[in-house]
Each structure stands twice: as C-alpha cells, then as structure tokens.
Coordinates of C-alpha atoms in Angstrom, one line a residue:
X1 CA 15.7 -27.0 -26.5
X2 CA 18.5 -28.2 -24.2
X3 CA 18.1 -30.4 -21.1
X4 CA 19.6 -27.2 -19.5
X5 CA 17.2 -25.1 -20.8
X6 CA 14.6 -27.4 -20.1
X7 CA 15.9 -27.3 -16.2
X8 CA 16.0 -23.2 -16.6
X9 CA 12.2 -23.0 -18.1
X10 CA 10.8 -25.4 -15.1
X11 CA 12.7 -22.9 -12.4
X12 CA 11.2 -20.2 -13.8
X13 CA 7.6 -21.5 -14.0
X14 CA 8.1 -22.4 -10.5
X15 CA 9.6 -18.9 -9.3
X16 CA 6.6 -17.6 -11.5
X17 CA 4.0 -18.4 -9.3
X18 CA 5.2 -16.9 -6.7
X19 CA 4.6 -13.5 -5.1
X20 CA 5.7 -9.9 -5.1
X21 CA 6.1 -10.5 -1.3
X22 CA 7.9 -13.3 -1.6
X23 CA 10.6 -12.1 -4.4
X24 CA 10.5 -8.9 -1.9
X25 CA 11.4 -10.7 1.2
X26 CA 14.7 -13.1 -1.2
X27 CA 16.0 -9.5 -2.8
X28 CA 16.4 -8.1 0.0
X29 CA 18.1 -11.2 1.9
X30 CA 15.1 -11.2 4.2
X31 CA 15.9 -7.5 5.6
X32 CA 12.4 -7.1 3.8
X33 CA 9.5 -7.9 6.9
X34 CA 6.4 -9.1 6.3
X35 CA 3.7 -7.8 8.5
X36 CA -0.2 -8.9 8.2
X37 CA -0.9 -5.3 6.4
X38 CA 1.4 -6.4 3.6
X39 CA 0.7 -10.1 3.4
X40 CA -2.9 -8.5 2.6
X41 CA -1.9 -5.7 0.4
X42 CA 0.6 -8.4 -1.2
X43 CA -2.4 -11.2 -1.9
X44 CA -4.6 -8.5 -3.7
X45 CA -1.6 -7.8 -6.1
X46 CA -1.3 -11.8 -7.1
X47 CA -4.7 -11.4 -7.5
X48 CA -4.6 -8.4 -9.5
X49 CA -1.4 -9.8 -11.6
X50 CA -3.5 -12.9 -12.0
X51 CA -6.6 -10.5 -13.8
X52 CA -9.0 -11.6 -10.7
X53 CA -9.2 -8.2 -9.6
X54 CA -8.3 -5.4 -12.8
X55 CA -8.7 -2.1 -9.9
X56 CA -6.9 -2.2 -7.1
X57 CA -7.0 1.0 -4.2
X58 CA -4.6 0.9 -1.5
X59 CA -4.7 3.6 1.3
X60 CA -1.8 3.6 4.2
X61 CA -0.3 5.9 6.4
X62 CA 2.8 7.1 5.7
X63 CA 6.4 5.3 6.1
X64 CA 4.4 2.2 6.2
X65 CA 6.0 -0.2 3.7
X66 CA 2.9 0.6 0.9
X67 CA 5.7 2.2 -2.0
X68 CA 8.3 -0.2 -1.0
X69 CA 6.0 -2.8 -2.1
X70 CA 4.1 -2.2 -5.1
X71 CA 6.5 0.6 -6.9
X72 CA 9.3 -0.7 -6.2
X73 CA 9.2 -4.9 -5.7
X74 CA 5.9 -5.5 -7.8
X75 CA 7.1 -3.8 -11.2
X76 CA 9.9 -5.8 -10.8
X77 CA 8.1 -9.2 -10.0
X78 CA 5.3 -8.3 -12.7
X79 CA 8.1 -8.1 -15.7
X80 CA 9.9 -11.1 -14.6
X81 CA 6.3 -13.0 -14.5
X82 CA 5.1 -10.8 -17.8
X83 CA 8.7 -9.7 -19.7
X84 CA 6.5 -9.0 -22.8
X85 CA 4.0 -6.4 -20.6
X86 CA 4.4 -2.7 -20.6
X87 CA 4.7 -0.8 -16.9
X88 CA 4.0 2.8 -16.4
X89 CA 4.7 3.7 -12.9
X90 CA 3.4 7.8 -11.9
X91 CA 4.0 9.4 -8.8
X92 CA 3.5 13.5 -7.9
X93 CA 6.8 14.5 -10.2
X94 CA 8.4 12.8 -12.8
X95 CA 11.8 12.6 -11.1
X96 CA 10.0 10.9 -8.0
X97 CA 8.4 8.6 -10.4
X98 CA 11.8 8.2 -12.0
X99 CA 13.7 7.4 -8.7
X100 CA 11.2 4.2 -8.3
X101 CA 12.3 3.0 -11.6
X102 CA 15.5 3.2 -11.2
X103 CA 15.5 1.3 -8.0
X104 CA 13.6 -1.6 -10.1
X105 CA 16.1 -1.3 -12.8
X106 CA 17.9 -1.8 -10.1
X107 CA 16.8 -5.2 -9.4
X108 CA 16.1 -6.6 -12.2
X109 CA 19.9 -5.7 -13.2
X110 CA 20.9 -7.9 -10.1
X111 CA 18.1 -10.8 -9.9
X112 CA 16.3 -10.6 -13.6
X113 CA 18.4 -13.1 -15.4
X114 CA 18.6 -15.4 -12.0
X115 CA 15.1 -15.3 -10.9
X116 CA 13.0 -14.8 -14.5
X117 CA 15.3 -15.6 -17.6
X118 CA 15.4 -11.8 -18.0
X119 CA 17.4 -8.4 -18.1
X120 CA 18.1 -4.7 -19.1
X121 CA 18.3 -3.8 -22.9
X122 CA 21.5 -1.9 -22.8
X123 CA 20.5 -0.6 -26.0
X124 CA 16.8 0.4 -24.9
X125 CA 17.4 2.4 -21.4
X126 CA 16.7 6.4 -20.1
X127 CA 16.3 7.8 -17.2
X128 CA 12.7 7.5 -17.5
X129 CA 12.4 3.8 -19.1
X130 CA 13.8 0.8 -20.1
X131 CA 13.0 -2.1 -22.1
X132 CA 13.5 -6.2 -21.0
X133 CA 15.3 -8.5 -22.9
X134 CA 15.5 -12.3 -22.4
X135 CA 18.1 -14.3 -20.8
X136 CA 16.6 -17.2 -23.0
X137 CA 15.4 -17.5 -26.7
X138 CA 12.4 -19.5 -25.7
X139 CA 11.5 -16.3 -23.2
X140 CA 8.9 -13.6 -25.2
X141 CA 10.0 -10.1 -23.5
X142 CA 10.4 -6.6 -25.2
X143 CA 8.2 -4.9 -22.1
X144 CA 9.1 -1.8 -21.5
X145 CA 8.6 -0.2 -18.0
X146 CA 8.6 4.3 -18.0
X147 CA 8.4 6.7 -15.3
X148 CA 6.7 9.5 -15.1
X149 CA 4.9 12.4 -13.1
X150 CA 0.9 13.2 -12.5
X151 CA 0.1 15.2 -15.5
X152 CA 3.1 14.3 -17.6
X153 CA 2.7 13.4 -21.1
X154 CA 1.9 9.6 -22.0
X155 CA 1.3 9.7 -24.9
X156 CA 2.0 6.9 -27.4
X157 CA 2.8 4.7 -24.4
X158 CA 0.3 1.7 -23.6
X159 CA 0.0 0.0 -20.1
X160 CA -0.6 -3.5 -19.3
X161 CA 0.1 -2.6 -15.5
X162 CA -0.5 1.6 -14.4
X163 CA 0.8 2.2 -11.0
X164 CA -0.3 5.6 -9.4
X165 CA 1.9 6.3 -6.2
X166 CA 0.8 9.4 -3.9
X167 CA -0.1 12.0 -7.3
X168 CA -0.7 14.4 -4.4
X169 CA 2.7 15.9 -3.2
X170 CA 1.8 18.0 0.0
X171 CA -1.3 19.8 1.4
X172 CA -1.1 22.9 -0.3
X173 CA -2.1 20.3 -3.7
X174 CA -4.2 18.7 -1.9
X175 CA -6.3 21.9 -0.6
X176 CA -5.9 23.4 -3.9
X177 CA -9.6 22.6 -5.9
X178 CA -7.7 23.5 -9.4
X179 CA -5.0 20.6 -8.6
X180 CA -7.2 18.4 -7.5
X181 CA -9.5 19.0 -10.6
X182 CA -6.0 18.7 -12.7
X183 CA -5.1 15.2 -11.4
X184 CA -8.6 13.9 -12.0
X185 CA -8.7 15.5 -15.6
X186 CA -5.3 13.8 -16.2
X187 CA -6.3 10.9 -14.9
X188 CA -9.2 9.9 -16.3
X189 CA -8.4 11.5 -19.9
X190 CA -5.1 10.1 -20.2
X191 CA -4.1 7.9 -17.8
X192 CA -7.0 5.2 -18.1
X193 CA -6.8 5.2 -21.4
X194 CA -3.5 4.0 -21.4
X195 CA -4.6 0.7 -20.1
X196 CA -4.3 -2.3 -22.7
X197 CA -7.7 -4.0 -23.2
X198 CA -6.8 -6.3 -20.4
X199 CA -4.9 -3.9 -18.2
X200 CA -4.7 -3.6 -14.5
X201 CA -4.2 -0.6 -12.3
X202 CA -3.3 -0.3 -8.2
X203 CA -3.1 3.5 -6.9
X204 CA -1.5 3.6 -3.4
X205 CA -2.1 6.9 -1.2
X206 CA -2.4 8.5 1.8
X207 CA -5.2 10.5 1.7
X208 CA -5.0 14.6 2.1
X209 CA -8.3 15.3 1.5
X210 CA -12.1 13.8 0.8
X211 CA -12.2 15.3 -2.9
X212 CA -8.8 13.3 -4.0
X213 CA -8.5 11.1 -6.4
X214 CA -9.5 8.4 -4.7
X215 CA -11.9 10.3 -2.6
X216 CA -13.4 10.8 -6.3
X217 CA -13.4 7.3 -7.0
X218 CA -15.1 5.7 -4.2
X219 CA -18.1 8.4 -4.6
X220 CA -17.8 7.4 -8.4
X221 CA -18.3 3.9 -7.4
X222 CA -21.6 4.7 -4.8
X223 CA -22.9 6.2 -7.3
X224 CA -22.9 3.8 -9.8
X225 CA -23.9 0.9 -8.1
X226 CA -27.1 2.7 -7.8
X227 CA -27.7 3.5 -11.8
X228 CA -30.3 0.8 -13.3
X229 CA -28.5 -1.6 -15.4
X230 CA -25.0 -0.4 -14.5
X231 CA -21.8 -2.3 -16.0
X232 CA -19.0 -1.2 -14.2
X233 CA -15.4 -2.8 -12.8
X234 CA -15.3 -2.5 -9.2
X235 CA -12.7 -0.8 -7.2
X236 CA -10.7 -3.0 -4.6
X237 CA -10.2 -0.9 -2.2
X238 CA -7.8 -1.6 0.8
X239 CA -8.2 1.0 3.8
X240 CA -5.7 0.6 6.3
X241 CA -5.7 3.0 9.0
X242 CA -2.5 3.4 11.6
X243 CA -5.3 2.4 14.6
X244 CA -7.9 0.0 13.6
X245 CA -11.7 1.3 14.4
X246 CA -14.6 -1.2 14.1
X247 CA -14.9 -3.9 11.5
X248 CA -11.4 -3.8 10.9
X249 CA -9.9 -5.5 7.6
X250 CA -7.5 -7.2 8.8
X251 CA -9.2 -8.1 12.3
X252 CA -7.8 -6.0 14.7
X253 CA -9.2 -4.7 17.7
X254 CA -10.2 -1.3 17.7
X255 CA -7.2 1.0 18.7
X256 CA -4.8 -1.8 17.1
X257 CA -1.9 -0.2 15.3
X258 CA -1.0 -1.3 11.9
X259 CA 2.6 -1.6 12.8
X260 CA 3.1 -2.0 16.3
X261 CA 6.6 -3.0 15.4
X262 CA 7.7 0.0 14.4
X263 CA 4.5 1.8 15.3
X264 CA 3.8 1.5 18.9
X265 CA 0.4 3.1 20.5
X266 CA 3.0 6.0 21.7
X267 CA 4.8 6.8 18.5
X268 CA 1.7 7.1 17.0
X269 CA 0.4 9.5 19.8
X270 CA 3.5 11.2 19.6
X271 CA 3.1 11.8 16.0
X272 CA -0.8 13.3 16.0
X273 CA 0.3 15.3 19.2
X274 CA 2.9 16.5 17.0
X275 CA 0.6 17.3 14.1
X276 CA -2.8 17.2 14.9
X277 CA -6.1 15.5 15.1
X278 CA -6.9 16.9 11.8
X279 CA -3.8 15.4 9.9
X280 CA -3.7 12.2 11.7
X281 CA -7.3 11.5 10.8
X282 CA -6.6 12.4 7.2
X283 CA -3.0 10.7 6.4
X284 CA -2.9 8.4 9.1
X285 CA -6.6 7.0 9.7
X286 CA -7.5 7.6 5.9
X287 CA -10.2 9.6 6.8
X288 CA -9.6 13.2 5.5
X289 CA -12.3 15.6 7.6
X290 CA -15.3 17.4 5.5
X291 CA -14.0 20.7 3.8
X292 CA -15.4 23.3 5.7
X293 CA -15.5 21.5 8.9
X294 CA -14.1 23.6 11.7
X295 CA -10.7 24.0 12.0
X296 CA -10.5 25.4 15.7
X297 CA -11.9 24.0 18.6
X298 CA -13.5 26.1 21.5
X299 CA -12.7 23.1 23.6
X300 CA -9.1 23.3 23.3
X301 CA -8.8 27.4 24.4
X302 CA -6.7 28.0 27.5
X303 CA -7.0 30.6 29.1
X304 CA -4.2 32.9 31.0
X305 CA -4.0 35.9 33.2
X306 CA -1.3 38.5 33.9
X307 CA -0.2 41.4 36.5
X308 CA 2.2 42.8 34.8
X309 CA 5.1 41.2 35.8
X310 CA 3.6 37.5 36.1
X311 CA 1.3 35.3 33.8
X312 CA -0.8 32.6 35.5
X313 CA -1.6 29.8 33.0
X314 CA -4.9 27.9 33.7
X315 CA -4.1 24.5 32.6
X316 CA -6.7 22.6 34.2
X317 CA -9.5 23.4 36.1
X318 CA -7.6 23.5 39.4
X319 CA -4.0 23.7 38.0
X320 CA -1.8 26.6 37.2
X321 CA 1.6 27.3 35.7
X322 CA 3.5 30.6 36.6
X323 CA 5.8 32.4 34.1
X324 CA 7.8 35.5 34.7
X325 CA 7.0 37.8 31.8
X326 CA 10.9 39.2 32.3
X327 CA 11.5 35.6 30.8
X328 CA 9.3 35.6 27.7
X329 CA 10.2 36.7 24.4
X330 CA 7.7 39.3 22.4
X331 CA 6.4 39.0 19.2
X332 CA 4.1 40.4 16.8
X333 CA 2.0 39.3 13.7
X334 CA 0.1 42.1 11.4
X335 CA -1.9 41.3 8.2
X336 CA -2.6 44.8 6.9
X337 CA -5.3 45.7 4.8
X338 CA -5.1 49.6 2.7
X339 CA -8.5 50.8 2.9
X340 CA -10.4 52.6 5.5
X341 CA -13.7 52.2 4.1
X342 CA -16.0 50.2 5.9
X343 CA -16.4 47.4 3.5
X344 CA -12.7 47.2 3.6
X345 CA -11.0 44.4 5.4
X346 CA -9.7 45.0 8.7
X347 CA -6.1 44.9 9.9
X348 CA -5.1 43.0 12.0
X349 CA -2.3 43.3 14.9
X350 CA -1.7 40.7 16.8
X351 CA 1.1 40.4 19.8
X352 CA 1.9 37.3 21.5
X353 CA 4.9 36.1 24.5
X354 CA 6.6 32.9 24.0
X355 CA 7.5 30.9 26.8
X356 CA 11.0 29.4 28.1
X357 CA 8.9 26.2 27.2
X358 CA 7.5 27.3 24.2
X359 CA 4.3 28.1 25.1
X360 CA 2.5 30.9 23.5
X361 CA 0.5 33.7 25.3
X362 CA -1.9 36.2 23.2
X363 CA -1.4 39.6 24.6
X364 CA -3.4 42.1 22.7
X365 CA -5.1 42.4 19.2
X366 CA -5.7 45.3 17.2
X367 CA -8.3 45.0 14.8
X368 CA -8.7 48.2 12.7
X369 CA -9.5 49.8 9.0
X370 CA -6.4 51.6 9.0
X371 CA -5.2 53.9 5.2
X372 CA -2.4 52.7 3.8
X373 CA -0.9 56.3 5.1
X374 CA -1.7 54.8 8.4
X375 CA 0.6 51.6 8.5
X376 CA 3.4 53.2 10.0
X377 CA 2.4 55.0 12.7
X378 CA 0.7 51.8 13.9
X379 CA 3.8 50.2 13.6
X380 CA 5.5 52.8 15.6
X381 CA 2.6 52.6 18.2
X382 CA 3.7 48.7 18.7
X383 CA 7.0 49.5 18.6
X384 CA 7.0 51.7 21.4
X385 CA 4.5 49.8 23.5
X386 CA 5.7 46.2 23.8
X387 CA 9.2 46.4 22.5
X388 CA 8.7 43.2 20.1
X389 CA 12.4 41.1 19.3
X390 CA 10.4 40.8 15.6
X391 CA 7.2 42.3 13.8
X392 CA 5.9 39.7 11.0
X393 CA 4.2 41.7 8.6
X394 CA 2.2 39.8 5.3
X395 CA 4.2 41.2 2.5
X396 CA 2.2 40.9 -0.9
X397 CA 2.6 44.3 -3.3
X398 CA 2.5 47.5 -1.2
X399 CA 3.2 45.5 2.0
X400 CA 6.7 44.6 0.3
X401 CA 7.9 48.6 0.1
X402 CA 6.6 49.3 3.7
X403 CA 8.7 46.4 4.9
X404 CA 11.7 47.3 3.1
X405 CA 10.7 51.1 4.4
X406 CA 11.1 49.6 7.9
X407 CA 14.0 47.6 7.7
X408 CA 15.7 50.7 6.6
X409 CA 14.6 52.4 9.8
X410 CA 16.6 49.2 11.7
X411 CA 12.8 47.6 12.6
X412 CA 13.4 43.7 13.4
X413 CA 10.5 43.5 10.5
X414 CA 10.4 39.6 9.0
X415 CA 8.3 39.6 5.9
X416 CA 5.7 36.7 6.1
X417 CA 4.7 35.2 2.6
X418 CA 0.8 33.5 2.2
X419 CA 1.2 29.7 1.3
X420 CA -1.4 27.7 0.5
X421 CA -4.8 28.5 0.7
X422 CA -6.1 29.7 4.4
X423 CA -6.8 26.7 5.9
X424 CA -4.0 25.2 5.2
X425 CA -1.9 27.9 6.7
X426 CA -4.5 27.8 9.5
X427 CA -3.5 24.2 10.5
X428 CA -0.3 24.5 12.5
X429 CA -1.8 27.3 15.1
X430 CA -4.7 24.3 15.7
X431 CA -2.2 22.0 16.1
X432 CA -0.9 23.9 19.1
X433 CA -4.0 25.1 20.2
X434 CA -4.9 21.0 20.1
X435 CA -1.3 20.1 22.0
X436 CA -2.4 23.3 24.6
X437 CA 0.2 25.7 24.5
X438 CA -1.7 28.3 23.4
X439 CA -3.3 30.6 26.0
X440 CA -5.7 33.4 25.4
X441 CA -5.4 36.5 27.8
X442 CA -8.8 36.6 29.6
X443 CA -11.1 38.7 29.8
X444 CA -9.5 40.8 27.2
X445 CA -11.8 43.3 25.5
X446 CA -11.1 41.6 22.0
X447 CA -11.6 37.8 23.4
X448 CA -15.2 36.9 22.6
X449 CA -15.0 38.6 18.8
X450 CA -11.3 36.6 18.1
X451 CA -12.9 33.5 19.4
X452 CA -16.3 33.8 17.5
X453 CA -14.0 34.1 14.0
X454 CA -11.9 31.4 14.9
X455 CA -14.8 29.3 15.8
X456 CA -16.2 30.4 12.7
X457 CA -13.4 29.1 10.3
X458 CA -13.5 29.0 7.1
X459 CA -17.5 29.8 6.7
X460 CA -17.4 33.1 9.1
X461 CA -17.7 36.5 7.5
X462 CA -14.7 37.4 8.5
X463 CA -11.2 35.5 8.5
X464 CA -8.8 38.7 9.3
X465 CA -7.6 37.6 12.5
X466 CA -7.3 34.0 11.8
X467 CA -4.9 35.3 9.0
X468 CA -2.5 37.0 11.7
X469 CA -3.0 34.3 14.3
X470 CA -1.8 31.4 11.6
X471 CA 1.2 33.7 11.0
X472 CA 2.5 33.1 14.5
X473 CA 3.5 29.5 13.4
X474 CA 5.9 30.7 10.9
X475 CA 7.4 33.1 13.6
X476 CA 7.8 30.3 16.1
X477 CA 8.8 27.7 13.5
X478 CA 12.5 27.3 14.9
X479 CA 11.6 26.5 18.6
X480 CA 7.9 24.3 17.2
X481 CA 7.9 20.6 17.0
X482 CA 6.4 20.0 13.4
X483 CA 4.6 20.7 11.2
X484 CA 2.8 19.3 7.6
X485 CA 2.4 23.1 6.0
X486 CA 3.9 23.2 2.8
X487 CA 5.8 19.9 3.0
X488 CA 5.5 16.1 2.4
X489 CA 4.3 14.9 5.6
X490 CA 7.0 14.4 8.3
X491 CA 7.1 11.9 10.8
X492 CA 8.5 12.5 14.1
X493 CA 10.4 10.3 15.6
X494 CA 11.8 9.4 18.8
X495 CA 14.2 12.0 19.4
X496 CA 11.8 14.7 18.5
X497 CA 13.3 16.2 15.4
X498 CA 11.4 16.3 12.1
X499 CA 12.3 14.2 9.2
X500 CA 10.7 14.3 5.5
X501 CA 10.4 12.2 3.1

C-alpha cells in the first residue's frame, strides 16, 4: 500500500465516524439545518448504524425534515461507512421508494469516491438499485442498495439496513382495515425476514391511524414485556409531536413547537384550523384518535335563523352576522336509496346556501323511503322549490342512469362518487363544523333527529344523513380551504393555498 493510499485509508476512517447529520449538513454546503429534533433523530441512527440499537421508530409531522434524513442522507452515509452492506429502502409505491434512491445515487455519484473511497457500478445500476464499487483496492464494497414499494416483491434480496418510509399513502389506506392488515402481513412475512442476522431497521411515519403499523408495533411491544420469560428486541421509538405535551423528549415546554423556525405557534394553528382537530392530533401530534370515537361535535353546532329574505348567524352568544339570502348561492346534496320498505335505507335530501364568505347554511332535509319510480319527481319537487345552481346526487349503479336521465333534461346534476370508507368522507364537513362555518337552521322540524345521527357517528343506527351532509364538501371543494380526503396530507401555507406532497 502507497503512502497515498495510506493518507486516503486514515481520511476515511476519520470521515467514518462521523454522522449521517454531519455528511447531511457538508452535501448540501450547509443549506441542510440542524434543529434539536434531528440532532436527536440523527444520534439514534449512529447508534443504530453502530448495532447499539437494532429497531429504531421514528414518528414526525409532516414536512418536518424526518425523509430528508434517514431515506435520503443516511443510505448514503451507511454505504460509505458499510460499502459491503445491502440497503433496501420501501416507501407506499415503488416509484416513491425509487425517487429516494435515486436522490442517494445521487450523492454518492457526487461525494462517494471523495468522502468514502466509493462509487456507482456503472455495470450494476436500474432504476430500482444499484451496486457500490470501491474507489480503492484495499476498500471491501459490492453492497447493493434497491428501492421498492409496501407489498412489492423482495424476494431473493437480503438487508443489512431496511428503511420503511410512510407505507401508508393517504387516509383512505389508512382507514381501510384490509390495507392496514396487508401492510402488516407484508411486513412481518417478508420484510423482517429480509434482515441479515445482524440487521437493523428504522421506519419513519406520520401516523393515520392507531391500528398502523406502528400503532401495531408498540401494542406488540406492551404486550410482550408482560409474557413470563420473554426475549424480545426492543423498539426505539422516537415520538415527536409538532407541540410538545408533558414529559417531552426533547425537553420542551408544553405547547413548544418542534420547528418554530419554520413552524411557528400560528402556522401550526393555521394548519389544524385548516384541517382539523382530528387530523392534527393524528399526523401532527402522533396521536391518531380511537376508531369509533366521534367524529362530530355537538359543541361546535351553530345555529342560524332566517325570514325569508335575511339569515341571522348566531356566532356567539351575544353576536350575530347578517347575510342577504339574494347573495347566497343554493345547493343541494341527495344520497338515494331504491326501496320503500321499511327496513330500507332512507334517502336523503339535503339543501344548503353558501355564503359570499363561504359559510354554509342547512336549509332543509328530506329524509324519506322513496321507490326508485320515485326519484324524479323528488327531484323535480327541489327543483321547483329552491331553484338550486347544482343537485349532487351519489351515483353508484342505478343512480348513474337517473343522472344521465337528468342531465338530458338540462338539470345542473354533478354526480358525487363514495371515496373512502364513511368516515373518512365524513372528515372534511367536521372540519368546517370545527372552523364554524357551518350553521344549522333552528328550530327546524328535522334538527334534533340530523343532530342525534351526527352525534351518533359511526356507532348510530343510522348514517343516511351523515352520507349527504359529507357530500357538501365535495360541492364546496373549489371555494374550501383544504382538505386531507383522498390525498397525501397537505400543508397550508402562508398564502392559503394547498400544496401536496
């Protein structure tokens, strides 16, 4: 070996011993920041790459640095300390997963051979993997890092280092209990047995919901610490809410944010106003509410009255707002049912004014076991009676040729398509009732029997009128704020409009 090589070797042993943080924070010419959250979340994976720790759990709110770190910076760090280990990264799809990779790939094409005596095999690189060669002959590589998606095939492929980033994509998965069941199948029948006898795995989530995967885990865990005798690896498990409550990890006091920087008290406020108590506990607290918990709040119903001509909105106890009903746009909602029996479900009708500032005003509710020979006369009756600007009607197999029947007959008919299972689509209409700009007409001959099922949600006896009532979100959804139905979670910033990620 060459003096050279000799100086090369001792740079490397030095850089070595470094940290994922630290390579992160010289990559990126120190546009990288290193808040307390991720010094923490950055210690645990030294420890982890150091086998002092084999299970690592970290749980963050979203946009909060958590991927940037460990699927992106620590695969690269781990393969320049451990060229000869295998990396299997998995996120919810395989070209997510893939997208991470390429980003490390990425890196290690531009500060491997500088930083770790390492780089690419041009000979040995898809899409979904590549393979490490050394910059040196004295340097033992041939790891091989793949990409792939929750559920995929892994077959054949051994891990010295499983990453797990978010396998749940949005909150229809996460409400879905054959999903859920899927990714915990998966994991624990493939993916574990991946791991190399002296493997190490870190999943990184936000949580959806309190049966996830790592909602699994941890009751996994309580339980076993309780068997006589057990032998089992503990779970680290980092849980880093966006406002710290009591006992915080990393010392905050209660209300903190995580990231004032670039999470200030008001952003985050802005951002559960904007999606709800219910989400922000779950994605940003990390403390998904009990399924079956209720969805609507008696506390948060307004309350409005009307003579015709003017509604008076009770938003306080002494304070009003006026609205000219000549100003307000009409709408209607209808989930039909097509049986008139009495064990039949009922349909529902339900028509609603929208404010010039976007509040929403229930007007009536028909709530009815209609034939299906019924349908459009009651349409007609609507029709003729409030003069909606659009009728969003449920379309699902005989709904879909009575909608097409109407548009025909130059109806403004909008066919509405069920997403997600009920409480999911439920969750934007509590959002606004939460945010107050929803407002119930009072005293209204249907008021006390909508409330009770609403109240009720999801373990009434009924769940007819919550259907039509969560339909008014999808009307609305061009003049609403945000919303997390059927999409990655978005966060809203300052200017107000939605962006995904």
């Amino acid at each position: 070996m060459t003096m050279n090589n000799m100086n090369d070797l001792k740079k490397i042993e030095k850089l070595k011993i470094l940290s994922p943080g630290w390579f992160a924070f010289n990559s990126s010419r120190a546009k990288w920041t290193y808040p307390p959250h991720l010094k923490l979340i950055d210690k645990h994976l030294l420890d982890l790459s150091q086998r002092k720790i084999s299970k690592l759990i970290v749980n963050m709110p979203p946009r909060h640095g958590k991927s940037e770190l460990i699927s992106k910076y620590f695969p690269a760090w781990y393969l320049g300390r451990y060229p000869n280990h295998n990396v299997i990264l998995v996120s919810y799809s395989a070209s997510f997963a893939v997208s991470w990779g390429r980003k490390v790939k990425s890196l290690i094409n531009e500060f491997g051979d500088d930083y770790f005596g390492i780089k690419i095999n041009p000979d040995a690189t898809s899409s979904a993997s590549f393979e490490i060669s050394p910059s040196f002959p004295f340097i033992k590589a041939g790891g091989i890092m793949s990409s792939v998606g929750a559920g995929g095939p892994i077959t054949g492929k051994g891990a010295d280092l499983l990453i797990i980033d978010d396998p749940i994509k949005n909150d229809e998965e996460a409400h879905s209990k054959t999903i859920r069941d899927n990714i915990w199948d998966w994991f624990t029948s493939t993916a574990l047995t991946r791991l190399e006898p002296n493997g190490i795995v870190v999943i990184i989530m936000t949580r959806w919901h309190r049966d996830d995967l790592c909602g699994r885990l941890t009751a996994q865990q309580e339980t076993e610490k309780f068997k006589p005798n057990a032998e089992f690896d503990d779970w680290k498990i980092l849980n880093l809410p966006a406002t710290a409550g009591e006992n915080d990890m990393l010392g905050r006091k209660p209300e903190e944010p995580l990231w004032e920087k670039r999470f200030p008290p008001e952003k985050l406020e802005s951002i559960k106003n904007s999606i709800g108590s219910y989400w922000f506990s779950a994605l940003y607290q990390q403390s998904p509410s009990p399924e079956g918990s209720g969805i609507f709040k008696k506390m948060n119903f307004r309350y409005f009255s009307t003579d015709g001509t003017t509604c008076i909105m009770k938003t306080g106890e002494q304070e009003q707002k006026l609205c000219s009903e000549s100003k307000c746009r009409t709408y209607a909602t209808i989930d039909l049912a097509v049986s008139d029996k009495e064990t039949a479900d009922f349909t529902v009708a339900i028509i609603f004014k929208v404010t010039k500032d976007n509040e929403i005003l229930i007007y009536d509710i028909i709530r009815q076991r209609f034939s299906g020979a019924d349908h459009p006369a009651l349409i007609e009756q609507i029709f003729n009676r409030w003069k909606p600007v659009s009728l969003g009607i449920e379309s699902t197999q005989y709904q879909i040729m009575l909608v097409q029947m109407l548009l025909r007959k130059g109806y403004p008919v909008v066919a509405l398509k069920p997403r997600g299972d009920k409480s999911t689509r439920a969750m934007p209409m509590a959002t606004k009732l939460e945010n107050n700009i929803v407002y119930f007409r009072e005293n209204a001959p249907w008021l006390l029997d909508f409330e009770d099922e609403l109240v009720q949600f999801p373990n009434g006896t009924h769940d007819d009128q919550v259907d039509a009532f969560a339909y008014i979100s999808e009307m609305v959804m061009p003049i609403s704020n945000g919303s997390v139905s059927g999409s990655r979670i978005r966060e809203i910033p300052e200017n107000g409009i939605a962006v995904g990620f």
